[in-house]
PDB file of C-alpha atoms in Angstrom:
ATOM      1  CA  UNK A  20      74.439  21.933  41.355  1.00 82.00           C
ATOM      2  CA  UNK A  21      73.140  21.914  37.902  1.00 93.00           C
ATOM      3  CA  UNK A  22      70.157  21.698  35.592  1.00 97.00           C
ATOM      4  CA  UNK A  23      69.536  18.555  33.839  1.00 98.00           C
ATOM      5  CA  UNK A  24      67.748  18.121  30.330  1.00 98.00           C
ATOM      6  CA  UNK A  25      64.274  17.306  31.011  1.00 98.00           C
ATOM      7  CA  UNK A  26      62.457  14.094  28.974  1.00 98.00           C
ATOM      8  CA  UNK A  27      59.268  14.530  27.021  1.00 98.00           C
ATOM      9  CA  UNK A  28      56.555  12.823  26.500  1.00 97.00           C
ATOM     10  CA  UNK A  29      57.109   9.658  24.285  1.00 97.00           C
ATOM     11  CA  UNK A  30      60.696   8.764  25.665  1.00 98.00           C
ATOM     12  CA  UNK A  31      60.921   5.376  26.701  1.00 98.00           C
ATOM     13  CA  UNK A  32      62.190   6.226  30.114  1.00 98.00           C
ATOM     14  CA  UNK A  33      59.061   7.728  30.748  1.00 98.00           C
ATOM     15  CA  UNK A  34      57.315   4.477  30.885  1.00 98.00           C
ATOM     16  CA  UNK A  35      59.810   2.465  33.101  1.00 98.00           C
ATOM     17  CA  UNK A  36      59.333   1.200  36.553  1.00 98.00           C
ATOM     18  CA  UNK A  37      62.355   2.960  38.184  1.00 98.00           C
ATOM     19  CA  UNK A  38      64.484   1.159  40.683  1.00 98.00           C
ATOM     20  CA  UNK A  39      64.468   1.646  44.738  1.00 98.00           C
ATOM     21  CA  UNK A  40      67.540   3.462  46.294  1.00 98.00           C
ATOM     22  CA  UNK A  41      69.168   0.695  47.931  1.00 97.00           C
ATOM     23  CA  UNK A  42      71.873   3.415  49.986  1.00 96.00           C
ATOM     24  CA  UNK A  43      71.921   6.785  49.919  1.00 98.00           C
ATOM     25  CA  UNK A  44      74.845   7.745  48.115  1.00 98.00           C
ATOM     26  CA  UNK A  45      77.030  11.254  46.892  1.00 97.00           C
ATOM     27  CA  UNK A  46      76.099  10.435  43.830  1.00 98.00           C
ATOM     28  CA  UNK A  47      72.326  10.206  44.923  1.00 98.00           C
ATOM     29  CA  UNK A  48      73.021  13.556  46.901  1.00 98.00           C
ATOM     30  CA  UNK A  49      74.289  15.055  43.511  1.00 98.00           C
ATOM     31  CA  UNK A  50      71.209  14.018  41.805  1.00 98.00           C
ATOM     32  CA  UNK A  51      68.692  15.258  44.125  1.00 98.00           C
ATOM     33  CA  UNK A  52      70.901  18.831  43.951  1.00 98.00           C
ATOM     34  CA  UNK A  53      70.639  18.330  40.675  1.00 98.00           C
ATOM     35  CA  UNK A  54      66.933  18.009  40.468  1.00 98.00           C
ATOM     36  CA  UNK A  55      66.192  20.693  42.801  1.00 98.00           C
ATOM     37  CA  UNK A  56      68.036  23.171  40.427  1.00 98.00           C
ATOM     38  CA  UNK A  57      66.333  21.588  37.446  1.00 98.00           C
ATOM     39  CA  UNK A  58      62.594  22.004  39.416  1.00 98.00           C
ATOM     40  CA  UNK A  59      64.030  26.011  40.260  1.00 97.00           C
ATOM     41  CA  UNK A  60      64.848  26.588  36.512  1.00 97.00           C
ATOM     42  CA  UNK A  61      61.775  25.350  35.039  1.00 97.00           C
ATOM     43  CA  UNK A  62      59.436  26.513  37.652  1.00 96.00           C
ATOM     44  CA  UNK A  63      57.605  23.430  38.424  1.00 96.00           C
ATOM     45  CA  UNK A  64      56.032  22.302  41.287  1.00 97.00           C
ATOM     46  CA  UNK A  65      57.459  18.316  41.189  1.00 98.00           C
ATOM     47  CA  UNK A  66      60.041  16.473  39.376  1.00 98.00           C
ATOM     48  CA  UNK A  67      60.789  12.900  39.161  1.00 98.00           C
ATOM     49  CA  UNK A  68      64.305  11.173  39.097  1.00 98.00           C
ATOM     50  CA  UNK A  69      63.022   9.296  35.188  1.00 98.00           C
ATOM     51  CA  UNK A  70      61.670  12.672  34.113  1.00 98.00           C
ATOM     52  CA  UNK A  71      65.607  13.735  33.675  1.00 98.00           C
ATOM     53  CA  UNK A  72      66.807  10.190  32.888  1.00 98.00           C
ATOM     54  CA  UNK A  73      67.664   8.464  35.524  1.00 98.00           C
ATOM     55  CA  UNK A  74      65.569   5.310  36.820  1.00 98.00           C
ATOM     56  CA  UNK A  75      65.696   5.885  40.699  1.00 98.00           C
ATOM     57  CA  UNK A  76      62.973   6.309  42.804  1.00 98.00           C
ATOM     58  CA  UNK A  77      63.514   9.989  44.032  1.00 98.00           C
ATOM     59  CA  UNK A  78      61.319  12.802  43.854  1.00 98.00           C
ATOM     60  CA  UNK A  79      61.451  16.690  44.763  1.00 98.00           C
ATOM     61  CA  UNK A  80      58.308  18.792  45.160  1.00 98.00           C
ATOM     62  CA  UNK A  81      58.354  22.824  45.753  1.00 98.00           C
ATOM     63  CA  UNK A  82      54.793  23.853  46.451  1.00 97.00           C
ATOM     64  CA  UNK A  83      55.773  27.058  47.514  1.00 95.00           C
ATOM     65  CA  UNK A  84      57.258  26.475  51.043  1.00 94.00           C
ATOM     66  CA  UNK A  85      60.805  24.988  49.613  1.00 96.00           C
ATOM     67  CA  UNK A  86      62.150  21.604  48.205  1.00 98.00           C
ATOM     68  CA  UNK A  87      61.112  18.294  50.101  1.00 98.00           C
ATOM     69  CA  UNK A  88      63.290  15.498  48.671  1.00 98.00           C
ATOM     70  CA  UNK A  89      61.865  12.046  48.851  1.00 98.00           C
ATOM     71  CA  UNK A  90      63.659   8.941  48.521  1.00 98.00           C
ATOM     72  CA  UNK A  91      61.848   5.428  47.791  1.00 98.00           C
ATOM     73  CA  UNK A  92      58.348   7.462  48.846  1.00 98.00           C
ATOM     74  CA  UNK A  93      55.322   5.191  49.236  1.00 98.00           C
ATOM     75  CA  UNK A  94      51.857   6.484  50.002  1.00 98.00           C
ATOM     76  CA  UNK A  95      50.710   4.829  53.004  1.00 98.00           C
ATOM     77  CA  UNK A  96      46.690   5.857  53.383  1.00 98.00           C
ATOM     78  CA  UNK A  97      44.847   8.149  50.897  1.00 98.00           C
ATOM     79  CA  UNK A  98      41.682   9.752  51.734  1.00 98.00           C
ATOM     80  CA  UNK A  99      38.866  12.197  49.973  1.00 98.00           C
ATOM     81  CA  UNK A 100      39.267  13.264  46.535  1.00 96.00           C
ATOM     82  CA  UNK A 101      39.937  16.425  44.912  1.00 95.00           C
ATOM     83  CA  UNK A 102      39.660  17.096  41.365  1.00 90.00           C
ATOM     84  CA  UNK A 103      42.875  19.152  40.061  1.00 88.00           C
ATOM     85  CA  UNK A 104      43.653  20.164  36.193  1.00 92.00           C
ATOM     86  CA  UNK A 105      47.523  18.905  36.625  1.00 95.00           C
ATOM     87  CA  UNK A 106      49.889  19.549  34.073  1.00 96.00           C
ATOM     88  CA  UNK A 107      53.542  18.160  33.697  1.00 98.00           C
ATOM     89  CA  UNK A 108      56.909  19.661  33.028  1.00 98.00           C
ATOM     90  CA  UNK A 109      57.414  16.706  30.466  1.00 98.00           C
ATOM     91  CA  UNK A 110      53.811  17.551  28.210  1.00 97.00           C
ATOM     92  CA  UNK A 111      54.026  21.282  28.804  1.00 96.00           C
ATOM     93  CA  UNK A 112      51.008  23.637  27.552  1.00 95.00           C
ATOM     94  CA  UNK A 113      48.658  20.429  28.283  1.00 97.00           C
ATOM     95  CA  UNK A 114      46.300  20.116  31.284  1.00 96.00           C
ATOM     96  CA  UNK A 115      43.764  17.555  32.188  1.00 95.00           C
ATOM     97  CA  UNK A 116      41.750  17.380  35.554  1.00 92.00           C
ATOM     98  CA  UNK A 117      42.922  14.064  37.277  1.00 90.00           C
ATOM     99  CA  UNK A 118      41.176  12.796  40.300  1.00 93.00           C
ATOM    100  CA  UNK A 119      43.366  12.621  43.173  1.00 97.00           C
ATOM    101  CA  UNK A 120      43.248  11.574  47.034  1.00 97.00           C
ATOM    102  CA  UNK A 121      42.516  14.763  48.941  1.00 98.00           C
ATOM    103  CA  UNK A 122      45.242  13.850  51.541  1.00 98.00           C
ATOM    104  CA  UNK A 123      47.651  11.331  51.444  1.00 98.00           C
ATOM    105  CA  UNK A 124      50.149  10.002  54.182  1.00 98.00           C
ATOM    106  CA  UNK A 125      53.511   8.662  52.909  1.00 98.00           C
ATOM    107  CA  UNK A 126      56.935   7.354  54.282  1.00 98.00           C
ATOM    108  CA  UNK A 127      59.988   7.795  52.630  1.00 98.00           C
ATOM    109  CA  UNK A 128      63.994   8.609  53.378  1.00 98.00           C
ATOM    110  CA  UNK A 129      65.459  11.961  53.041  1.00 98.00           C
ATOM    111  CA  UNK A 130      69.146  12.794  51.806  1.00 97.00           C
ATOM    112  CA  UNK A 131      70.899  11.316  55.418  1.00 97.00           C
ATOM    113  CA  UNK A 132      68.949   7.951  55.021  1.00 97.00           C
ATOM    114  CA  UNK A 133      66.791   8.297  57.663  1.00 98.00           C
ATOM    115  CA  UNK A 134      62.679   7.454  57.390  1.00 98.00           C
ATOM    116  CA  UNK A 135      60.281  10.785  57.385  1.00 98.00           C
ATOM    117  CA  UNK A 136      56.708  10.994  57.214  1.00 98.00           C
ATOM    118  CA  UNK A 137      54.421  13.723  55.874  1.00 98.00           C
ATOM    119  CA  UNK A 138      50.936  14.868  55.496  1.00 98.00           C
ATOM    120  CA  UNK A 139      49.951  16.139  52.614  1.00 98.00           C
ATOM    121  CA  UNK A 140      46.849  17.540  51.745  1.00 98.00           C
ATOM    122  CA  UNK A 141      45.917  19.994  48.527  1.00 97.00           C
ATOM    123  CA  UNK A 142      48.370  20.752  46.176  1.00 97.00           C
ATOM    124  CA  UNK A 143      51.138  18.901  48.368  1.00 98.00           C
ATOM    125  CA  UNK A 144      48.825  15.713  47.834  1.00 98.00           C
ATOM    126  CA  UNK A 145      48.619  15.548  43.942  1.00 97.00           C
ATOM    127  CA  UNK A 146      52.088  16.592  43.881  1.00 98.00           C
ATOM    128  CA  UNK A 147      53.047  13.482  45.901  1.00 98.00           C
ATOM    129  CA  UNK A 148      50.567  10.819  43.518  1.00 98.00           C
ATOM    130  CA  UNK A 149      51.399  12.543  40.497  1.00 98.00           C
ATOM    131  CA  UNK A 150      55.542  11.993  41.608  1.00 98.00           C
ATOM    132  CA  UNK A 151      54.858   8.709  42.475  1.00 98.00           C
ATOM    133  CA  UNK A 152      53.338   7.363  39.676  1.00 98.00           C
ATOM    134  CA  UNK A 153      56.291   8.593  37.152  1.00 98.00           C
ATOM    135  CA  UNK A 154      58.168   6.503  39.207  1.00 98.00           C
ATOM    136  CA  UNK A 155      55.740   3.607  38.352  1.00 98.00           C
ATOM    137  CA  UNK A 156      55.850   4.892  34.759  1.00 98.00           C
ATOM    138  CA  UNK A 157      52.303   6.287  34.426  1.00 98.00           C
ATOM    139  CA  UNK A 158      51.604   9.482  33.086  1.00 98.00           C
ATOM    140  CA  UNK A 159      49.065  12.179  34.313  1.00 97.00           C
ATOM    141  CA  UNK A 160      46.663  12.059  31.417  1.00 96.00           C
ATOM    142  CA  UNK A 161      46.432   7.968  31.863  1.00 96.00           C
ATOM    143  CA  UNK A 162      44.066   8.702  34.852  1.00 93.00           C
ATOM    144  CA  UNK A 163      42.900  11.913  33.148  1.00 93.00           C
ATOM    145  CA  UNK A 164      38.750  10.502  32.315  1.00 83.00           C
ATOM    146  CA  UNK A 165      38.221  13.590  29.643  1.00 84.00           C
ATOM    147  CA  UNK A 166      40.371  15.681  27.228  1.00 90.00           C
ATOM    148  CA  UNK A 167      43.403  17.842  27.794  1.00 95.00           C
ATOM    149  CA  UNK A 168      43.556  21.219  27.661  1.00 96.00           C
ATOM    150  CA  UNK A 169      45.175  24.313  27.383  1.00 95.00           C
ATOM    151  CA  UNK A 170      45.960  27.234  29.714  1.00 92.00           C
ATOM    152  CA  UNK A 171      43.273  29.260  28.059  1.00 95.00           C
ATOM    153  CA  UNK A 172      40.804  26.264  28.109  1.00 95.00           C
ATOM    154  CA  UNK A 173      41.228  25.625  31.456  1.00 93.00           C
ATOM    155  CA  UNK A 174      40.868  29.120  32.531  1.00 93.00           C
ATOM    156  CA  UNK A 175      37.531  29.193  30.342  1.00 93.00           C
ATOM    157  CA  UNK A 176      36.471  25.988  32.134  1.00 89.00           C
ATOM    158  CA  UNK A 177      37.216  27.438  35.709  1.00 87.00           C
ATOM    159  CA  UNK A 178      35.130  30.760  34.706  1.00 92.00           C
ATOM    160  CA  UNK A 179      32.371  28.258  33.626  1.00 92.00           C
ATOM    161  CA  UNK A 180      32.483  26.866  36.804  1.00 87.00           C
ATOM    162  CA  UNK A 181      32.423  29.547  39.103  1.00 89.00           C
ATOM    163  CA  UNK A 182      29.542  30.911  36.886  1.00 89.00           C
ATOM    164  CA  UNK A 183      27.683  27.890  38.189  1.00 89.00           C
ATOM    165  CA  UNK A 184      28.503  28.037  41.388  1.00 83.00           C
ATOM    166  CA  UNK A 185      27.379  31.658  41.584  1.00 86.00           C
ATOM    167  CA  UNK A 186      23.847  30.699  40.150  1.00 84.00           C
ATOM    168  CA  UNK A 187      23.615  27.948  42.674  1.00 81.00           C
ATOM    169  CA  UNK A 188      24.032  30.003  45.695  1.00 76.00           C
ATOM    170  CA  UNK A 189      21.348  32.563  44.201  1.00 76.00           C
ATOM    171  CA  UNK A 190      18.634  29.936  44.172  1.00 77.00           C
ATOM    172  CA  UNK A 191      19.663  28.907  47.563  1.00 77.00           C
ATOM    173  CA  UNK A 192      19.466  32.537  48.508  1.00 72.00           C
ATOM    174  CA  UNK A 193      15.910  32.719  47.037  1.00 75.00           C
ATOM    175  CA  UNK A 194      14.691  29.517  48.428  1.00 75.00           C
ATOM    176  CA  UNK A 195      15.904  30.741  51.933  1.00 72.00           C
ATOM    177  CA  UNK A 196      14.411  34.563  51.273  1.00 66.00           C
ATOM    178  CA  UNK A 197      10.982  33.053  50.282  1.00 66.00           C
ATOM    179  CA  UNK A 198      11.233  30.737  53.550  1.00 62.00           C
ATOM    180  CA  UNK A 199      11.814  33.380  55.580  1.00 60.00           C
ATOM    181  CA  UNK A 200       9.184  35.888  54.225  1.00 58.00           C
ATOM    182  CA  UNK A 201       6.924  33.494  54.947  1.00 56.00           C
ATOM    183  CA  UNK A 202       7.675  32.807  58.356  1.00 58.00           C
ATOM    184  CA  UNK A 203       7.601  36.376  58.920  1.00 58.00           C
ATOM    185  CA  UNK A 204       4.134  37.067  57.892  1.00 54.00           C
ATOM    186  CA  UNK A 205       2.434  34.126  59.721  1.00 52.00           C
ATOM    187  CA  UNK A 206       4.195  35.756  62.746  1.00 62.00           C
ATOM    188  CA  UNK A 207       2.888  38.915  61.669  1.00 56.00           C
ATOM    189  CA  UNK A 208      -0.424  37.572  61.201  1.00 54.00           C
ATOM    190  CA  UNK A 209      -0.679  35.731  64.630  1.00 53.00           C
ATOM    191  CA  UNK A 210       0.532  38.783  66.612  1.00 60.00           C
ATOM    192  CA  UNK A 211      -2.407  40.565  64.991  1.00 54.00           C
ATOM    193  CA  UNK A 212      -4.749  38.045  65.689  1.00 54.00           C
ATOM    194  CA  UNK A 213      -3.646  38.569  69.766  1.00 48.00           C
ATOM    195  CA  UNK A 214      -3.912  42.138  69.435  1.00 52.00           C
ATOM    196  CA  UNK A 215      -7.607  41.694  68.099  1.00 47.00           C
ATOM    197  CA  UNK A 216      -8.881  39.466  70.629  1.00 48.00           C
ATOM    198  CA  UNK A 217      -7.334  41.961  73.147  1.00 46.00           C
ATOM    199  CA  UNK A 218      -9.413  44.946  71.761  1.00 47.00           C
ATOM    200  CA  UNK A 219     -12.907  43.010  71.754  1.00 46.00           C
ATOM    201  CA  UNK A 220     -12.490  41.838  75.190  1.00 46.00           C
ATOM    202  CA  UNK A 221     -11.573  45.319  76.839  1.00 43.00           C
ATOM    203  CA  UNK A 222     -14.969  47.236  75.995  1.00 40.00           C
ATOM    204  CA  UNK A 223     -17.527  44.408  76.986  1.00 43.00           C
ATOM    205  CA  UNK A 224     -15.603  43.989  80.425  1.00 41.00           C
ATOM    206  CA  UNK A 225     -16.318  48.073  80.456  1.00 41.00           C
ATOM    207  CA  UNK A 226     -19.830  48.094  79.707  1.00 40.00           C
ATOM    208  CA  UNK A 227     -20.430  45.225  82.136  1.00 41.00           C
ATOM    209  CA  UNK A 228     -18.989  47.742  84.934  1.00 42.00           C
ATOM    210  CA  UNK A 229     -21.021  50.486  83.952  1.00 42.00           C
ATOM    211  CA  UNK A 230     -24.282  48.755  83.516  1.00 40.00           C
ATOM    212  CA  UNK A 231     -24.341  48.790  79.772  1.00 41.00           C
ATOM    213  CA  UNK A 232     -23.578  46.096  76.882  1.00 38.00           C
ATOM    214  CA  UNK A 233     -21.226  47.402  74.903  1.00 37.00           C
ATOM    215  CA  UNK A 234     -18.828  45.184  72.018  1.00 37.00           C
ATOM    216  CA  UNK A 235     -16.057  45.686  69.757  1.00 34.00           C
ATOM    217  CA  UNK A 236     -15.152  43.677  66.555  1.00 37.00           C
ATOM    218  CA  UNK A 237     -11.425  43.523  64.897  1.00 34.00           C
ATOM    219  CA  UNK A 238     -10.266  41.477  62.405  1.00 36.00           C
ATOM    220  CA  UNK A 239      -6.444  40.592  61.305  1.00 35.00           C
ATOM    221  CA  UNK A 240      -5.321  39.193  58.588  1.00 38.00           C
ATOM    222  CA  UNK A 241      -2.040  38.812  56.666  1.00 38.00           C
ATOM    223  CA  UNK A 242      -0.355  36.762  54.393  1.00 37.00           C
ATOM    224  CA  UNK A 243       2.758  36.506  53.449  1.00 36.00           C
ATOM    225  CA  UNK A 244      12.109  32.013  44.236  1.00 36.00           C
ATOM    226  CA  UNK A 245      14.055  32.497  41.777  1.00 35.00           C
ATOM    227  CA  UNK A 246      16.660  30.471  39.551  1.00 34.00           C
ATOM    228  CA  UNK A 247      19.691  31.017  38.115  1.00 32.00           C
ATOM    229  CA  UNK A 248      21.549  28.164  36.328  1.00 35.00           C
ATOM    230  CA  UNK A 249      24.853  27.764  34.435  1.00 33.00           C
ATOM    231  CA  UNK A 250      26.327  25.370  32.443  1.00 35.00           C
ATOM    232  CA  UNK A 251      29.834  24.205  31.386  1.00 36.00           C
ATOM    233  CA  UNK A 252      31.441  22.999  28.631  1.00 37.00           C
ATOM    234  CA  UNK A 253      34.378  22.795  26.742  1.00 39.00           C
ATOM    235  CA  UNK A 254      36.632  20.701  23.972  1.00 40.00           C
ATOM    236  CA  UNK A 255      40.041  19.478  25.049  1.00 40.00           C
ATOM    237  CA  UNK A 256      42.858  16.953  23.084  1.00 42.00           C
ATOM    238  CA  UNK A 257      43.346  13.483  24.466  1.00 48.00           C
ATOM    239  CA  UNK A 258      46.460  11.557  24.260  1.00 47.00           C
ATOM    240  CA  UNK A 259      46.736  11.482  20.599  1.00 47.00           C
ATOM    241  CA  UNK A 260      47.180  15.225  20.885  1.00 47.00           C
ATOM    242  CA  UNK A 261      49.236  15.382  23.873  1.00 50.00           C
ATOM    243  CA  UNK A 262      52.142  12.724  22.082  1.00 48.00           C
ATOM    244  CA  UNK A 263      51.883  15.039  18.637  1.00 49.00           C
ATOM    245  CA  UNK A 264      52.418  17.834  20.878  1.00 47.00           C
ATOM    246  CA  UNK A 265      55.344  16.377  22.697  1.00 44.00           C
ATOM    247  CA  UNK A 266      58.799  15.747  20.698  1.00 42.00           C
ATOM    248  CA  UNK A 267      58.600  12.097  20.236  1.00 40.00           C
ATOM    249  CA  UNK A 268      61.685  10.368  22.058  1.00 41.00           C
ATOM    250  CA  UNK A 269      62.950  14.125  22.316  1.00 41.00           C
ATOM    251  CA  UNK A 270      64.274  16.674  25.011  1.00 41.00           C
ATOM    252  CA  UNK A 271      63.630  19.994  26.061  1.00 37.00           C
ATOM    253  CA  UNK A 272      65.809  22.407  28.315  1.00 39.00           C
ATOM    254  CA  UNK A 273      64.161  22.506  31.833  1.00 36.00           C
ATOM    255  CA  UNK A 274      64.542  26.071  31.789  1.00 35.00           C
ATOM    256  CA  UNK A 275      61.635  26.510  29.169  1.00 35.00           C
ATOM    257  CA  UNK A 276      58.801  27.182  31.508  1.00 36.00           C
ATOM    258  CA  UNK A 277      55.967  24.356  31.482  1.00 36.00           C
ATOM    259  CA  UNK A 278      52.943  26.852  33.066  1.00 37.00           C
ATOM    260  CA  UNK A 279      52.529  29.474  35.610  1.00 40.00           C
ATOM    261  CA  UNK A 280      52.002  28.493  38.532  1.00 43.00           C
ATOM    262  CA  UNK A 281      48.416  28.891  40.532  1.00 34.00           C
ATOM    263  CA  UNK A 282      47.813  30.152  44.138  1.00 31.00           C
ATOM    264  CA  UNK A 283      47.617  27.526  46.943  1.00 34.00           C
ATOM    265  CA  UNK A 284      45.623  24.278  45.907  1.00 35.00           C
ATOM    266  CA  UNK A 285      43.823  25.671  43.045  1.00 38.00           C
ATOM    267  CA  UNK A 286      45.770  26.907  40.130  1.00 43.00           C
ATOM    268  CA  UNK A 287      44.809  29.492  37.651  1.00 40.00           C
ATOM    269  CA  UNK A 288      44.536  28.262  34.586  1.00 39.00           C
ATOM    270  CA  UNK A 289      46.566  24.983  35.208  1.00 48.00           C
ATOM    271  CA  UNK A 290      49.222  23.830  37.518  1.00 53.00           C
ATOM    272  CA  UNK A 291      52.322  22.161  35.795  1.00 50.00           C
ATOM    273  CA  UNK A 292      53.154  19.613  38.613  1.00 63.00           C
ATOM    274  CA  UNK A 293      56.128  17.979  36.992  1.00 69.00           C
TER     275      UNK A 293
END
């Protein structure tokens, strides 16, 4: 095995429809041996055959649970959608939150020839659509609807985020407390009322039994939200950025890392998927 030279952003190959495996060959063995040590190296999560060169359709993806090779993969039903800040080993330090199926079954052959089918949900699922389309020459920040970023952005952006998502729950928590004080005190108040009708009809019933009028009044009574909000924001670079960023028609050694990776389907502060 070896480590290949990975393309960036602005090489032609990039933007070519590879071609489908028509037989699994030793030299397509070599390749995906090749890729898997190139994926290792640079500490991706995907890599695509054009993404070091060559215009086959073959794909490796490491999500954490080691290599899955895919040869001539197709995505045969999508379904959901998960929004994912994806990065790429070929525009590293960018990010850019792509919308993406939420799971995804797809067909494809493995190194022997034969068919296999996955599931893939999360991480596994962008990995997948993100692989797929360098195959059909698209690149991540084509379906990417607002800037890029960087790792610091991002991270910024996902504190934003959970900021709101904190405030929202307090409200809910509010609305709910104020629901249930309420309920509480016209339960209150009802029991009272019993215990009052209770206390007025006891001494009548004993002054009738003694020969003498006797009554008792009572009375009960009893009566029984707050918001937080946050907001997000943020500037990013779009793809005018991301090609001045990238060497134009140039290389870079796939052992330069592209971005840490992130912890199961979310990442922090970016995922570099290939």
């Amino acid at each position: 095995m070896a480590t290949r030279i990975i393309c960036m952003d602005g090489d032609d190959v990039l933007r070519k429809r590879s071609r489908e495996v028509e037989k699994v060959t030793g030299r397509i063995r070599q390749l995906l041996d090749d890729m898997v040590e190139t994926l290792k190296e640079a500490d991706g999560v995907g890599l695509a055959a054009p993404q070091v060169g060559i215009l086959k359709r073959v794909v490796v993806i490491d999500v954490g649970e080691g290599p899955i090779e895919l040869i001539n993969p197709v995505i045969l039903e999508a379904s959901g959608e998960q929004d994912y800040y994806e990065g790429c080993l070929s525009l590293p330090g960018l990010y850019g939150n792509a919308r993406r199926p939420e799971a995804v079954r797809l067909a494809a052959m493995d190194r022997s020839g034969a068919t296999v089918e996955y599931q893939a949900t999360g991480l596994f699922a962008v990995a997948c659509c993100h692989e797929i389309d360098h195959l059909d020459g698209i690149m991540f920040y084509d379906k990417v609807d607002e800037d890029l970023y960087s790792k610091e952005e991002v991270e910024r952006l996902r504190e934003a985020e959970a900021g709101a998502e904190a405030g929202a729950g307090a409200e809910a928590g509010a609305e709910a407390g104020a629901g249930a004080g309420a309920g509480a005190g016209a339960r209150a108040g009802a029991e009272a009322g019993v215990g009052a009708k209770a206390g007025a009809g006891a001494p009548q019933e004993r002054g009738k039994e003694q020969g003498g009028g006797g009554q008792a009044r009572s009375r009960a009574g009893g009566s029984g939200r707050g918001r937080a909000q946050a907001q997000t924001g943020g500037n990013g670079r779009r793809q005018a950025q991301a090609s001045g960023r990238a060497q134009a028609g140039g290389q870079a050694q796939a052992s330069g890392r592209s971005g840490e990776r992130g912890s199961g389907g979310q990442p922090g502060g970016g995922e570099a998927v290939s």
